[in-house]
Coordinates of C-alpha atoms in Angstrom, one line a residue:
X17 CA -20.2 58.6 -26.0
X18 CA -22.9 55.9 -25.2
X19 CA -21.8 52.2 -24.6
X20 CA -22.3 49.4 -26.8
X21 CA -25.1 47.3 -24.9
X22 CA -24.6 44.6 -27.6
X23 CA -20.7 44.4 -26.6
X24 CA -21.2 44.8 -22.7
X25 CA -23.4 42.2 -23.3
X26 CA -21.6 39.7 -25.2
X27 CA -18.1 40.8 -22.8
X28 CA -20.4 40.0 -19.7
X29 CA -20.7 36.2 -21.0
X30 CA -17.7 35.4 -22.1
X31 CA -15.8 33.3 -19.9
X32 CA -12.1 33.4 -18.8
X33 CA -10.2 29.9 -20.2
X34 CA -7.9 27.5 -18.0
X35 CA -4.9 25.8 -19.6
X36 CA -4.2 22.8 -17.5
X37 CA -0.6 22.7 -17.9
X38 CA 0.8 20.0 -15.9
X39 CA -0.6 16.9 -14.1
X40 CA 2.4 15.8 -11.5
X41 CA 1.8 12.3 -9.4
X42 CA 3.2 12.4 -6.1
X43 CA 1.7 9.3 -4.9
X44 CA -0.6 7.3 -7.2
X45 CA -3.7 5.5 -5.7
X46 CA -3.0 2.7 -3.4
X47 CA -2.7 -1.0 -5.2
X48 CA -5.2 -2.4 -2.8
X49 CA -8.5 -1.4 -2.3
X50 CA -10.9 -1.9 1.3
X51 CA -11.9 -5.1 0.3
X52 CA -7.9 -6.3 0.2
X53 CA -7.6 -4.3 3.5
X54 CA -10.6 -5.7 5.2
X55 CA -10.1 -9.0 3.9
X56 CA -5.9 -8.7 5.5
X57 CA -7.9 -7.4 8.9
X58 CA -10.1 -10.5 9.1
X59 CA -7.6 -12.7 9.0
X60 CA -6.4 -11.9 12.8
X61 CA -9.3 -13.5 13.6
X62 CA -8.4 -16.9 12.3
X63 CA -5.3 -17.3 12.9
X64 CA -4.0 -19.7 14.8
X65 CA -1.3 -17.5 16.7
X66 CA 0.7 -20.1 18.7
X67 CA 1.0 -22.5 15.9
X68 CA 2.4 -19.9 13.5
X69 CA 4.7 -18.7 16.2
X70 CA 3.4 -15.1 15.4
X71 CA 3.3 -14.6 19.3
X72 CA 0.4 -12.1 20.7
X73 CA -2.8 -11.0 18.6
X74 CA -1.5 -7.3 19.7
X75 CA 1.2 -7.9 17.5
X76 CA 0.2 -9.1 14.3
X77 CA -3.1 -6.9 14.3
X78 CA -0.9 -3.8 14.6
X79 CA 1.6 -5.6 12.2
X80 CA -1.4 -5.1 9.6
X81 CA -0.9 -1.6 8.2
X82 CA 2.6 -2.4 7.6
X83 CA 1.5 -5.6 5.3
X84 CA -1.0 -3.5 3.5
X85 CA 1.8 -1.2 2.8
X86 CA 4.1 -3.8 1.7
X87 CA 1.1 -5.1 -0.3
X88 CA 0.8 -1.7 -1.9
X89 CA 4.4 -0.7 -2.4
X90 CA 5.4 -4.4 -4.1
X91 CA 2.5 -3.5 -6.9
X92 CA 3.3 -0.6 -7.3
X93 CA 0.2 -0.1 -10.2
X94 CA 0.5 2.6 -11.8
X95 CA -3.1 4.7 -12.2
X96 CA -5.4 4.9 -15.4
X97 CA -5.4 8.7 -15.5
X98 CA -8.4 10.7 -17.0
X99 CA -9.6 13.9 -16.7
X100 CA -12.7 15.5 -16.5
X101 CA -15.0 18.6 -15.5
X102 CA -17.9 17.0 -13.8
X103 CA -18.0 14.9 -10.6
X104 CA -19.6 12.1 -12.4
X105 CA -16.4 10.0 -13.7
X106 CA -16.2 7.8 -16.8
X107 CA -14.6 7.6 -20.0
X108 CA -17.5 8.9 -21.8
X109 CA -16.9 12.3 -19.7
X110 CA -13.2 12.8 -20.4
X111 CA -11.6 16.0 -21.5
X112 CA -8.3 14.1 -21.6
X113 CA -6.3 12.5 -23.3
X114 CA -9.7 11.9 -25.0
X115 CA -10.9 9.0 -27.0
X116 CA -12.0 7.1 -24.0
X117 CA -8.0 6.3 -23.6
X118 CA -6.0 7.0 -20.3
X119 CA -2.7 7.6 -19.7
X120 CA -0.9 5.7 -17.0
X121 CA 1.2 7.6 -14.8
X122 CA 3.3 7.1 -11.6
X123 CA 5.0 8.3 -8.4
X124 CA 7.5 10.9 -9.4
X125 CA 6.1 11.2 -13.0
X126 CA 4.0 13.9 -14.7
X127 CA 1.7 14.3 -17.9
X128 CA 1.1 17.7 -19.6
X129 CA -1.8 17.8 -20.7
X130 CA -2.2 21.2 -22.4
X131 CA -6.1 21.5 -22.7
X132 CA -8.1 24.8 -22.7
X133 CA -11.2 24.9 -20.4
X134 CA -14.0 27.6 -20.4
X135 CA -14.1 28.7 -17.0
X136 CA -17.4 30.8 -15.4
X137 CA -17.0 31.2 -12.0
X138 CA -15.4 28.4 -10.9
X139 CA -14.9 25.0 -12.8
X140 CA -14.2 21.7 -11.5
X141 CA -11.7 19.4 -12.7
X142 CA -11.4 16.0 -11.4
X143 CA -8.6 13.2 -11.9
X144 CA -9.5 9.8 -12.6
X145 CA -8.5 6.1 -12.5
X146 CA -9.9 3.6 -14.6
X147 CA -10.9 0.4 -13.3
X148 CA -11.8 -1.9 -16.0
X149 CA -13.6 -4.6 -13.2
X150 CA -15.4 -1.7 -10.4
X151 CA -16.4 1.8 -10.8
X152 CA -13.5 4.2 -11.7
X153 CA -11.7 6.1 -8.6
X154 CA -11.6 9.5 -8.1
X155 CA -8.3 10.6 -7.3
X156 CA -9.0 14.2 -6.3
X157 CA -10.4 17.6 -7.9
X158 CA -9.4 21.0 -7.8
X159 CA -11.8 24.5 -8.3
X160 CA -10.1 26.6 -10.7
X161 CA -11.9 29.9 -10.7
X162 CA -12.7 32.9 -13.2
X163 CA -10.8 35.4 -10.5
X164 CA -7.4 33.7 -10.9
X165 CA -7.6 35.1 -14.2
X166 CA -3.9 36.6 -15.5
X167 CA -2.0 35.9 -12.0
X168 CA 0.2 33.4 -13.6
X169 CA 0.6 29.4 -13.5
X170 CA -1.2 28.1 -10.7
X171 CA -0.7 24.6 -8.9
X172 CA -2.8 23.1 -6.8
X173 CA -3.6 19.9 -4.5
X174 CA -5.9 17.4 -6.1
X175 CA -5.7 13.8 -3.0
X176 CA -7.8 11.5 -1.9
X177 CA -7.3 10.0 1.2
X178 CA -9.2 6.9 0.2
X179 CA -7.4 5.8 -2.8
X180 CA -4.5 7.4 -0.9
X181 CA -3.8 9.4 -4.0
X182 CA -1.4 12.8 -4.3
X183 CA -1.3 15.0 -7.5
X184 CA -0.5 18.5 -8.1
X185 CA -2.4 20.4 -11.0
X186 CA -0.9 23.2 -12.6
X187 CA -2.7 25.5 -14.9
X188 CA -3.5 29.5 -15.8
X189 CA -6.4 31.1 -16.3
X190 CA -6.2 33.5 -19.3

């Protein structure tokens, strides 16, 4: 019996699908961005250090990280989440939650986004924040790929270390 060459065509470019199951926030991007940071790390060049009692320059320059954070933590702003397949960013590009709409999302909490993407290969997915005033931030990607097809949910590590972002994406490939 002689193979269908129509079929073997037609099975050879089909593509496996991705459900992305789970979005889960471990840390969302940090509430102050370089310009915050750099402005915070200028200032120990102004200031008047015996007048303010703040004793040596060593001090408060290494005292700096530690106001960023407290900057950072007392926000505490929660990011714009969108997702989408391309490295590009934007609204326009989003395969979730769609309609040019974000979902905000914290430390701790998760979405579920439940969408189906065509994966050939491998297929990026990148995590978003909006930001209404500057470009959006990217706050990591993960590779899904065609060979993790039918081994089950999947989670991986989607950071940035410049927005200081942590997520874990969990999906299967069908």
């Amino acid at each position: 019996m002689r193979a269908d060459p129509i079929k073997s065509t037609q099975e050879a470019v089909m593509t496996a699908t991705a459900t992305i199951r789970d979005v889960w926030c471990l840390h969302a991007a940090t509430g102050t961005d370089v310009g915050v940071n750099e402005a915070i790390a200028d200032l120990a060049e102004s200031i008047p250090l015996d007048e303010l009692g703040l004793g040596s320059l060593e001090s408060v320059v290494r005292g700096i990280p530690s106001a960023v954070q407290m900057i950072d933590t007392a926000r505490s702003d929660p990011d714009d989440l969108y997702i989408t397949t391309d490295t590009a960013g934007g609204l326009d590009h989003s395969i979730w939650p769609g309609g040019e709409q974000t979902t905000s999302i914290q430390a701790g909490q998760s979405a579920q986004p439940g969408i189906d993407v065509p994966v050939s290969f491998a297929q990026n997915v990148s995590l978003w924040d909006f930001d209404s005033v500057s470009s959006d931030d990217l706050l990591g990607s993960v590779q899904i790929r065609e060979d993790e097809q039918g081994r089950g949910n999947i989670a991986k590590l989607a950071k940035s270390d410049v927005e200081g972002s942590v997520y874990y994406v969990t999906y299967a490939v069908n």
